[in-house]
Amino acid sequence: MSYPRRSALLVLLLTTIFPGEPAKAGPPERGFTGPWNLESLKEAPQATWGAESDLIREVYYEGESFQGKPTRVFAYYGKPKGEGPFPAMVLVHGGGGKAFREWAKLWAERGYAALAMDLAGHGPDGPRLDDGGPDQDDHGKFQDFADSDVGQMWTYHAVAAVIRGHSLLAARPEVDAKRIGITGISWGGYLTCIVAGLDDRLKVAVPVYGCGFLNDNSFWLGQFKAMSPTLRDRWLSLFDPSKYLGGVRCPILFVNGTNDFAYPLDSYQKSYHLVPGPVDLCVTVRMPHGHSQGWTPQEIGLFVGSVLEGGKRLARLGAPVIADGLASAAIESQTPLVQAELAYTTDEGEWPKREWKTVEATLSEGKASAMLPEKRPLVFFLTVKDDRGAVASSPHVELK
């Protein structure tokens, strides 16, 4: 359903209460920039271009020095048909991933230039490069390191490769350098959270699964437990996305599932609450975790298109308000809404193992609402679906 125009006061209210927006005047100064030389990374890297077919071209570009030697990063560059200038996307794979040709092609077919790089020192089809950077294994991510060894760590190299990838795209004559975004999956979502807080040229970001606060709750708790306190503090101070999300200045959509094994909803919510501007959420029940599942949700393309091409954006839900057992969330939507649901769990324990249920919620003018189950503890959130089938969700609420 669509909504008639309301008073200016109500419009102002609905556009200022959505998740992640602070109650303070003016944006804070951009924060911590970590160990990276951003000025250098924003320069176009040296690149060697290779074979081209079916909208896709191979490219190698310079990376950071590793073990005292220069490195190269392999990537697939997708270029749409036509002359441009095209909007563009940086595509960041996750653990066990690589430079995915099909991902770059998907965005090229949508009309975007796209760069899908490899972040594990590999070339096309997976073999290691003689001059590749660190491998994307647990050793590369979590090894013991001193302050002087930061440049040997996987996260250091991966973030640099992603920002240089953006610079490579921005230098292309067929790319509109003022319309470039980023999306990443799993560890790529983790990197997207960091890069979105560092690279102020980005116009839109979509981290899928990945978040910060990995030491509080994540799949890698064992890794942090095995670290010395000094190493753990050093790692978290440099490489946890929680240190960088406060620097995000572009529109950002967080996509995840209720039962994600790696990035649970408690750490997820702490992460998106750090973003100083409005945050959009698409959390769905039992979303599978994987690369193909992470790049196919239509919400990603619609959200990016709303920012880079002026399309209609996803609905946005405010934080739920509870009164007499009824939970309600304010909605701002540019498209007709066709469905609302309440997702909830009364389970305790590990987030990935909790059983979630959904019930129909009520759509009324400017809000979605549903009666809450009486059982406690309770965790719930509200979702809406528009006439395109796109889902948006509210932040989750925990009741003891």
PDB file of C-alpha atoms in Angstrom, residues 16-264:
ATOM      1  CA  THR A  16      15.288  11.234  11.885  1.00  0.00           C
ATOM      2  CA  ILE A  17      14.553   8.174  14.023  1.00  0.00           C
ATOM      3  CA  PHE A  18      15.956   5.357  11.942  1.00  0.00           C
ATOM      4  CA  PRO A  19      18.656   2.994  13.165  1.00  0.00           C
ATOM      5  CA  GLY A  20      22.181   4.262  13.474  1.00  0.00           C
ATOM      6  CA  GLU A  21      21.381   7.999  13.412  1.00  0.00           C
ATOM      7  CA  PRO A  22      22.730   9.811  16.484  1.00  0.00           C
ATOM      8  CA  ALA A  23      20.870  12.474  18.422  1.00  0.00           C
ATOM      9  CA  LYS A  24      23.536  15.113  18.039  1.00  0.00           C
ATOM     10  CA  ALA A  25      24.116  18.140  15.863  1.00  0.00           C
ATOM     11  CA  GLY A  26      26.393  17.846  12.869  1.00  0.00           C
ATOM     12  CA  PRO A  27      28.519  14.899  11.722  1.00  0.00           C
ATOM     13  CA  PRO A  28      31.501  14.022  13.901  1.00  0.00           C
ATOM     14  CA  GLU A  29      34.983  14.317  12.509  1.00  0.00           C
ATOM     15  CA  ARG A  30      36.262  11.342  10.556  1.00  0.00           C
ATOM     16  CA  GLY A  31      38.003   9.060  13.005  1.00  0.00           C
ATOM     17  CA  PHE A  32      40.858   6.628  13.209  1.00  0.00           C
ATOM     18  CA  THR A  33      42.506   5.723   9.896  1.00  0.00           C
ATOM     19  CA  GLY A  34      44.676   2.861  11.125  1.00  0.00           C
ATOM     20  CA  PRO A  35      48.025   1.867   9.617  1.00  0.00           C
ATOM     21  CA  TRP A  36      47.174   2.669   5.987  1.00  0.00           C
ATOM     22  CA  ASN A  37      48.594   5.519   3.916  1.00  0.00           C
ATOM     23  CA  LEU A  38      45.288   6.649   2.435  1.00  0.00           C
ATOM     24  CA  GLU A  39      46.821   9.403   0.327  1.00  0.00           C
ATOM     25  CA  SER A  40      49.003   6.858  -1.461  1.00  0.00           C
ATOM     26  CA  LEU A  41      46.200   4.305  -1.824  1.00  0.00           C
ATOM     27  CA  LYS A  42      43.942   6.866  -3.484  1.00  0.00           C
ATOM     28  CA  GLU A  43      46.401   7.229  -6.363  1.00  0.00           C
ATOM     29  CA  ALA A  44      45.741   5.111  -9.450  1.00  0.00           C
ATOM     30  CA  PRO A  45      47.922   1.971  -9.228  1.00  0.00           C
ATOM     31  CA  GLN A  46      50.137   0.684 -11.973  1.00  0.00           C
ATOM     32  CA  ALA A  47      48.188  -1.950 -13.891  1.00  0.00           C
ATOM     33  CA  THR A  48      48.749  -4.528 -16.618  1.00  0.00           C
ATOM     34  CA  TRP A  49      45.682  -5.397 -18.676  1.00  0.00           C
ATOM     35  CA  GLY A  50      45.092  -8.852 -20.122  1.00  0.00           C
ATOM     36  CA  ALA A  51      42.589 -10.901 -22.100  1.00  0.00           C
ATOM     37  CA  GLU A  52      39.075  -9.590 -22.667  1.00  0.00           C
ATOM     38  CA  SER A  53      35.878 -11.510 -23.474  1.00  0.00           C
ATOM     39  CA  ASP A  54      32.150 -11.295 -22.784  1.00  0.00           C
ATOM     40  CA  LEU A  55      32.249  -7.927 -20.929  1.00  0.00           C
ATOM     41  CA  ILE A  56      35.164  -9.070 -18.724  1.00  0.00           C
ATOM     42  CA  ARG A  57      38.854  -8.202 -18.868  1.00  0.00           C
ATOM     43  CA  GLU A  58      41.715  -9.518 -16.737  1.00  0.00           C
ATOM     44  CA  VAL A  59      43.932  -7.039 -14.934  1.00  0.00           C
ATOM     45  CA  TYR A  60      46.867  -7.125 -12.534  1.00  0.00           C
ATOM     46  CA  TYR A  61      47.575  -4.082 -10.387  1.00  0.00           C
ATOM     47  CA  GLU A  62      50.185  -3.207  -7.799  1.00  0.00           C
ATOM     48  CA  GLY A  63      49.717  -4.195  -4.177  1.00  0.00           C
ATOM     49  CA  GLU A  64      51.592  -3.551  -0.953  1.00  0.00           C
ATOM     50  CA  SER A  65      55.087  -4.938  -0.384  1.00  0.00           C
ATOM     51  CA  PHE A  66      55.105  -8.332   1.330  1.00  0.00           C
ATOM     52  CA  GLN A  67      58.162  -9.861   2.986  1.00  0.00           C
ATOM     53  CA  GLY A  68      60.271  -7.133   1.413  1.00  0.00           C
ATOM     54  CA  LYS A  69      59.068  -7.750  -2.150  1.00  0.00           C
ATOM     55  CA  PRO A  70      56.530  -5.961  -4.396  1.00  0.00           C
ATOM     56  CA  THR A  71      53.210  -7.697  -5.042  1.00  0.00           C
ATOM     57  CA  ARG A  72      50.483  -7.731  -7.644  1.00  0.00           C
ATOM     58  CA  VAL A  73      46.732  -8.157  -7.214  1.00  0.00           C
ATOM     59  CA  PHE A  74      44.714 -10.029  -9.843  1.00  0.00           C
ATOM     60  CA  ALA A  75      41.196  -8.893 -10.704  1.00  0.00           C
ATOM     61  CA  TYR A  76      38.388  -9.228 -13.217  1.00  0.00           C
ATOM     62  CA  TYR A  77      37.144  -5.935 -14.613  1.00  0.00           C
ATOM     63  CA  GLY A  78      33.589  -5.831 -15.907  1.00  0.00           C
ATOM     64  CA  LYS A  79      32.666  -3.141 -18.445  1.00  0.00           C
ATOM     65  CA  PRO A  80      29.105  -2.717 -19.724  1.00  0.00           C
ATOM     66  CA  LYS A  81      28.313  -2.280 -23.374  1.00  0.00           C
ATOM     67  CA  GLY A  82      28.403   1.340 -24.490  1.00  0.00           C
ATOM     68  CA  GLU A  83      30.660   4.263 -23.793  1.00  0.00           C
ATOM     69  CA  GLY A  84      29.642   5.423 -20.314  1.00  0.00           C
ATOM     70  CA  PRO A  85      30.342   7.142 -18.069  1.00  0.00           C
ATOM     71  CA  PHE A  86      29.179   4.219 -15.938  1.00  0.00           C
ATOM     72  CA  PRO A  87      28.625   3.957 -12.222  1.00  0.00           C
ATOM     73  CA  ALA A  88      30.944   1.352 -10.722  1.00  0.00           C
ATOM     74  CA  MET A  89      31.205  -1.224  -7.938  1.00  0.00           C
ATOM     75  CA  VAL A  90      34.113  -2.701  -5.988  1.00  0.00           C
ATOM     76  CA  LEU A  91      33.400  -6.394  -5.270  1.00  0.00           C
ATOM     77  CA  VAL A  92      35.110  -7.959  -2.251  1.00  0.00           C
ATOM     78  CA  HIS A  93      35.073 -11.734  -1.808  1.00  0.00           C
ATOM     79  CA  GLY A  94      35.096 -13.636   1.467  1.00  0.00           C
ATOM     80  CA  GLY A  95      36.988 -16.552   2.971  1.00  0.00           C
ATOM     81  CA  GLY A  96      37.664 -19.349   0.520  1.00  0.00           C
ATOM     82  CA  GLY A  97      36.771 -17.007  -2.306  1.00  0.00           C
ATOM     83  CA  LYS A  98      38.665 -15.533  -5.225  1.00  0.00           C
ATOM     84  CA  ALA A  99      38.236 -13.004  -7.978  1.00  0.00           C
ATOM     85  CA  PHE A 100      34.809 -14.072  -9.237  1.00  0.00           C
ATOM     86  CA  ARG A 101      34.367 -13.477 -12.954  1.00  0.00           C
ATOM     87  CA  GLU A 102      30.618 -14.116 -12.743  1.00  0.00           C
ATOM     88  CA  TRP A 103      30.188 -11.488 -10.024  1.00  0.00           C
ATOM     89  CA  ALA A 104      31.854  -8.814 -12.142  1.00  0.00           C
ATOM     90  CA  LYS A 105      29.731  -9.873 -15.114  1.00  0.00           C
ATOM     91  CA  LEU A 106      26.521  -9.671 -13.063  1.00  0.00           C
ATOM     92  CA  TRP A 107      27.187  -6.003 -12.318  1.00  0.00           C
ATOM     93  CA  ALA A 108      28.377  -5.266 -15.870  1.00  0.00           C
ATOM     94  CA  GLU A 109      25.086  -6.630 -17.183  1.00  0.00           C
ATOM     95  CA  ARG A 110      23.315  -4.230 -14.814  1.00  0.00           C
ATOM     96  CA  GLY A 111      25.177  -1.329 -16.408  1.00  0.00           C
ATOM     97  CA  TYR A 112      27.970  -0.926 -13.867  1.00  0.00           C
ATOM     98  CA  ALA A 113      31.710  -1.113 -14.313  1.00  0.00           C
ATOM     99  CA  ALA A 114      32.926  -3.562 -11.675  1.00  0.00           C
ATOM    100  CA  LEU A 115      36.174  -4.825 -10.212  1.00  0.00           C
ATOM    101  CA  ALA A 116      36.308  -8.221  -8.506  1.00  0.00           C
ATOM    102  CA  MET A 117      39.806  -8.677  -7.099  1.00  0.00           C
ATOM    103  CA  ASP A 118      41.557 -11.649  -5.498  1.00  0.00           C
ATOM    104  CA  LEU A 119      42.644 -11.096  -1.896  1.00  0.00           C
ATOM    105  CA  ALA A 120      44.610 -14.279  -1.299  1.00  0.00           C
ATOM    106  CA  GLY A 121      47.614 -13.776  -3.587  1.00  0.00           C
ATOM    107  CA  HIS A 122      46.076 -15.882  -6.364  1.00  0.00           C
ATOM    108  CA  GLY A 123      45.703 -15.395 -10.095  1.00  0.00           C
ATOM    109  CA  PRO A 124      42.895 -16.500 -12.439  1.00  0.00           C
ATOM    110  CA  ASP A 125      41.317 -19.852 -11.553  1.00  0.00           C
ATOM    111  CA  GLY A 126      43.102 -19.987  -8.220  1.00  0.00           C
ATOM    112  CA  PRO A 127      46.870 -20.717  -8.512  1.00  0.00           C
ATOM    113  CA  ARG A 128      49.221 -18.697  -6.283  1.00  0.00           C
ATOM    114  CA  LEU A 129      51.093 -15.834  -7.900  1.00  0.00           C
ATOM    115  CA  ASP A 130      54.860 -15.747  -7.484  1.00  0.00           C
ATOM    116  CA  ASP A 131      54.444 -12.111  -6.471  1.00  0.00           C
ATOM    117  CA  GLY A 132      51.134 -12.433  -4.627  1.00  0.00           C
ATOM    118  CA  GLY A 133      50.370 -11.080  -1.174  1.00  0.00           C
ATOM    119  CA  PRO A 134      49.592 -13.132   1.958  1.00  0.00           C
ATOM    120  CA  ASP A 135      47.208 -16.058   1.767  1.00  0.00           C
ATOM    121  CA  GLN A 136      43.743 -15.676   3.230  1.00  0.00           C
ATOM    122  CA  ASP A 137      44.086 -18.307   5.931  1.00  0.00           C
ATOM    123  CA  ASP A 138      43.897 -18.109   9.708  1.00  0.00           C
ATOM    124  CA  HIS A 139      47.658 -17.702   9.959  1.00  0.00           C
ATOM    125  CA  GLY A 140      47.598 -14.697   7.642  1.00  0.00           C
ATOM    126  CA  LYS A 141      44.753 -13.134   9.615  1.00  0.00           C
ATOM    127  CA  PHE A 142      45.598 -13.954  13.224  1.00  0.00           C
ATOM    128  CA  GLN A 143      49.333 -14.607  13.456  1.00  0.00           C
ATOM    129  CA  ASP A 144      51.403 -13.006  16.187  1.00  0.00           C
ATOM    130  CA  PHE A 145      52.794  -9.653  15.027  1.00  0.00           C
ATOM    131  CA  ALA A 146      54.599  -6.666  16.449  1.00  0.00           C
ATOM    132  CA  ASP A 147      53.795  -3.069  15.598  1.00  0.00           C
ATOM    133  CA  SER A 148      56.618  -3.174  13.058  1.00  0.00           C
ATOM    134  CA  ASP A 149      55.044  -6.222  11.353  1.00  0.00           C
ATOM    135  CA  VAL A 150      51.637  -4.708  10.599  1.00  0.00           C
ATOM    136  CA  GLY A 151      52.459  -4.661   6.878  1.00  0.00           C
ATOM    137  CA  GLN A 152      52.711  -8.467   6.833  1.00  0.00           C
ATOM    138  CA  MET A 153      49.128  -9.030   7.997  1.00  0.00           C
ATOM    139  CA  TRP A 154      46.379 -10.165   5.644  1.00  0.00           C
ATOM    140  CA  THR A 155      43.916  -7.455   6.676  1.00  0.00           C
ATOM    141  CA  TYR A 156      46.506  -4.767   5.994  1.00  0.00           C
ATOM    142  CA  HIS A 157      47.061  -6.083   2.448  1.00  0.00           C
ATOM    143  CA  ALA A 158      43.386  -6.750   1.767  1.00  0.00           C
ATOM    144  CA  VAL A 159      42.209  -3.278   2.770  1.00  0.00           C
ATOM    145  CA  ALA A 160      44.975  -1.707   0.671  1.00  0.00           C
ATOM    146  CA  ALA A 161      44.059  -3.876  -2.336  1.00  0.00           C
ATOM    147  CA  VAL A 162      40.393  -2.886  -2.062  1.00  0.00           C
ATOM    148  CA  ILE A 163      41.103   0.852  -1.824  1.00  0.00           C
ATOM    149  CA  ARG A 164      43.594   0.616  -4.706  1.00  0.00           C
ATOM    150  CA  GLY A 165      40.933  -1.268  -6.654  1.00  0.00           C
ATOM    151  CA  HIS A 166      38.628   1.698  -6.143  1.00  0.00           C
ATOM    152  CA  SER A 167      41.397   3.989  -7.369  1.00  0.00           C
ATOM    153  CA  LEU A 168      41.882   1.823 -10.457  1.00  0.00           C
ATOM    154  CA  LEU A 169      38.177   2.055 -11.267  1.00  0.00           C
ATOM    155  CA  ALA A 170      38.062   5.808 -10.663  1.00  0.00           C
ATOM    156  CA  ALA A 171      40.897   6.350 -13.162  1.00  0.00           C
ATOM    157  CA  ARG A 172      39.101   4.578 -16.010  1.00  0.00           C
ATOM    158  CA  PRO A 173      37.787   7.045 -18.628  1.00  0.00           C
ATOM    159  CA  GLU A 174      34.503   5.160 -18.974  1.00  0.00           C
ATOM    160  CA  VAL A 175      33.807   5.257 -15.203  1.00  0.00           C
ATOM    161  CA  ASP A 176      32.061   8.070 -13.375  1.00  0.00           C
ATOM    162  CA  ALA A 177      34.480   8.483 -10.449  1.00  0.00           C
ATOM    163  CA  LYS A 178      31.788  10.229  -8.428  1.00  0.00           C
ATOM    164  CA  ARG A 179      29.485   7.204  -8.557  1.00  0.00           C
ATOM    165  CA  ILE A 180      31.436   4.280  -7.129  1.00  0.00           C
ATOM    166  CA  GLY A 181      30.244   1.919  -4.403  1.00  0.00           C
ATOM    167  CA  ILE A 182      31.365  -1.247  -2.663  1.00  0.00           C
ATOM    168  CA  THR A 183      29.873  -4.550  -1.574  1.00  0.00           C
ATOM    169  CA  GLY A 184      31.574  -7.485   0.117  1.00  0.00           C
ATOM    170  CA  ILE A 185      30.618 -10.914   1.409  1.00  0.00           C
ATOM    171  CA  SER A 186      31.594 -12.498   4.760  1.00  0.00           C
ATOM    172  CA  TRP A 187      35.273 -11.573   5.259  1.00  0.00           C
ATOM    173  CA  GLY A 188      34.585  -9.284   2.308  1.00  0.00           C
ATOM    174  CA  GLY A 189      31.767  -7.735   4.339  1.00  0.00           C
ATOM    175  CA  TYR A 190      34.217  -7.305   7.205  1.00  0.00           C
ATOM    176  CA  LEU A 191      36.584  -5.507   4.808  1.00  0.00           C
ATOM    177  CA  THR A 192      33.711  -3.423   3.425  1.00  0.00           C
ATOM    178  CA  CYS A 193      32.971  -2.171   6.950  1.00  0.00           C
ATOM    179  CA  ILE A 194      36.587  -1.062   7.337  1.00  0.00           C
ATOM    180  CA  VAL A 195      36.989   0.440   3.863  1.00  0.00           C
ATOM    181  CA  ALA A 196      33.665   2.286   4.020  1.00  0.00           C
ATOM    182  CA  GLY A 197      34.967   4.024   7.132  1.00  0.00           C
ATOM    183  CA  LEU A 198      38.313   4.880   5.537  1.00  0.00           C
ATOM    184  CA  ASP A 199      37.623   5.768   1.907  1.00  0.00           C
ATOM    185  CA  ASP A 200      35.577   8.963   1.793  1.00  0.00           C
ATOM    186  CA  ARG A 201      35.229   8.735  -2.000  1.00  0.00           C
ATOM    187  CA  LEU A 202      32.739   5.868  -1.753  1.00  0.00           C
ATOM    188  CA  LYS A 203      29.113   6.777  -2.389  1.00  0.00           C
ATOM    189  CA  VAL A 204      27.391   3.587  -1.185  1.00  0.00           C
ATOM    190  CA  ALA A 205      28.333   0.436   0.744  1.00  0.00           C
ATOM    191  CA  VAL A 206      26.708  -2.966   1.276  1.00  0.00           C
ATOM    192  CA  PRO A 207      28.481  -5.312   3.697  1.00  0.00           C
ATOM    193  CA  VAL A 208      26.919  -8.786   3.606  1.00  0.00           C
ATOM    194  CA  TYR A 209      27.259 -10.878   6.802  1.00  0.00           C
ATOM    195  CA  GLY A 210      30.515  -9.203   7.889  1.00  0.00           C
ATOM    196  CA  CYS A 211      30.722  -6.890  10.899  1.00  0.00           C
ATOM    197  CA  GLY A 212      32.936  -5.891  13.821  1.00  0.00           C
ATOM    198  CA  PHE A 213      33.216  -6.738  17.518  1.00  0.00           C
ATOM    199  CA  LEU A 214      34.690 -10.099  16.551  1.00  0.00           C
ATOM    200  CA  ASN A 215      36.185 -10.566  19.997  1.00  0.00           C
ATOM    201  CA  ASP A 216      32.785 -10.078  21.659  1.00  0.00           C
ATOM    202  CA  ASN A 217      31.022 -12.729  19.607  1.00  0.00           C
ATOM    203  CA  SER A 218      31.905 -14.366  16.304  1.00  0.00           C
ATOM    204  CA  PHE A 219      33.051 -17.653  14.823  1.00  0.00           C
ATOM    205  CA  TRP A 220      36.632 -16.712  15.741  1.00  0.00           C
ATOM    206  CA  LEU A 221      36.336 -16.522  19.535  1.00  0.00           C
ATOM    207  CA  GLY A 222      38.809 -19.390  19.816  1.00  0.00           C
ATOM    208  CA  GLN A 223      41.378 -17.438  17.847  1.00  0.00           C
ATOM    209  CA  PHE A 224      41.133 -14.480  20.203  1.00  0.00           C
ATOM    210  CA  LYS A 225      41.148 -16.668  23.304  1.00  0.00           C
ATOM    211  CA  ALA A 226      44.436 -18.221  22.164  1.00  0.00           C
ATOM    212  CA  MET A 227      46.082 -14.803  21.768  1.00  0.00           C
ATOM    213  CA  SER A 228      48.066 -13.091  24.478  1.00  0.00           C
ATOM    214  CA  PRO A 229      46.270 -10.032  25.882  1.00  0.00           C
ATOM    215  CA  THR A 230      48.831  -7.773  24.201  1.00  0.00           C
ATOM    216  CA  LEU A 231      48.370  -9.392  20.792  1.00  0.00           C
ATOM    217  CA  ARG A 232      44.600  -9.416  21.114  1.00  0.00           C
ATOM    218  CA  ASP A 233      44.502  -5.723  21.980  1.00  0.00           C
ATOM    219  CA  ARG A 234      46.863  -4.910  19.102  1.00  0.00           C
ATOM    220  CA  TRP A 235      44.784  -6.880  16.598  1.00  0.00           C
ATOM    221  CA  LEU A 236      41.487  -5.389  17.726  1.00  0.00           C
ATOM    222  CA  SER A 237      42.863  -1.844  17.812  1.00  0.00           C
ATOM    223  CA  LEU A 238      44.028  -2.070  14.194  1.00  0.00           C
ATOM    224  CA  PHE A 239      41.859  -4.614  12.416  1.00  0.00           C
ATOM    225  CA  ASP A 240      38.413  -4.803  14.012  1.00  0.00           C
ATOM    226  CA  PRO A 241      35.769  -2.920  11.969  1.00  0.00           C
ATOM    227  CA  SER A 242      34.434  -1.353  15.168  1.00  0.00           C
ATOM    228  CA  LYS A 243      37.385   1.041  14.958  1.00  0.00           C
ATOM    229  CA  TYR A 244      36.319   2.326  11.535  1.00  0.00           C
ATOM    230  CA  LEU A 245      32.520   2.170  11.220  1.00  0.00           C
ATOM    231  CA  GLY A 246      32.213   5.550  12.920  1.00  0.00           C
ATOM    232  CA  GLY A 247      33.895   7.031   9.846  1.00  0.00           C
ATOM    233  CA  VAL A 248      31.214   5.871   7.380  1.00  0.00           C
ATOM    234  CA  ARG A 249      29.665   8.842   5.565  1.00  0.00           C
ATOM    235  CA  CYS A 250      27.887   7.131   2.669  1.00  0.00           C
ATOM    236  CA  PRO A 251      24.530   5.335   2.616  1.00  0.00           C
ATOM    237  CA  ILE A 252      25.024   1.801   3.905  1.00  0.00           C
ATOM    238  CA  LEU A 253      22.903  -1.353   3.832  1.00  0.00           C
ATOM    239  CA  PHE A 254      23.666  -4.230   6.191  1.00  0.00           C
ATOM    240  CA  VAL A 255      22.525  -7.647   4.907  1.00  0.00           C
ATOM    241  CA  ASN A 256      22.540 -10.746   7.120  1.00  0.00           C
ATOM    242  CA  GLY A 257      20.553 -13.719   8.357  1.00  0.00           C
ATOM    243  CA  THR A 258      19.246 -14.486  11.825  1.00  0.00           C
ATOM    244  CA  ASN A 259      21.356 -17.625  12.206  1.00  0.00           C
ATOM    245  CA  ASP A 260      24.621 -16.655  10.580  1.00  0.00           C
ATOM    246  CA  PHE A 261      27.338 -18.924  11.937  1.00  0.00           C
ATOM    247  CA  ALA A 262      30.126 -16.360  11.666  1.00  0.00           C
ATOM    248  CA  TYR A 263      28.675 -12.918  12.384  1.00  0.00           C
ATOM    249  CA  PRO A 264      25.873 -13.156  14.993  1.00  0.00           C
TER     250      PRO A 264
END
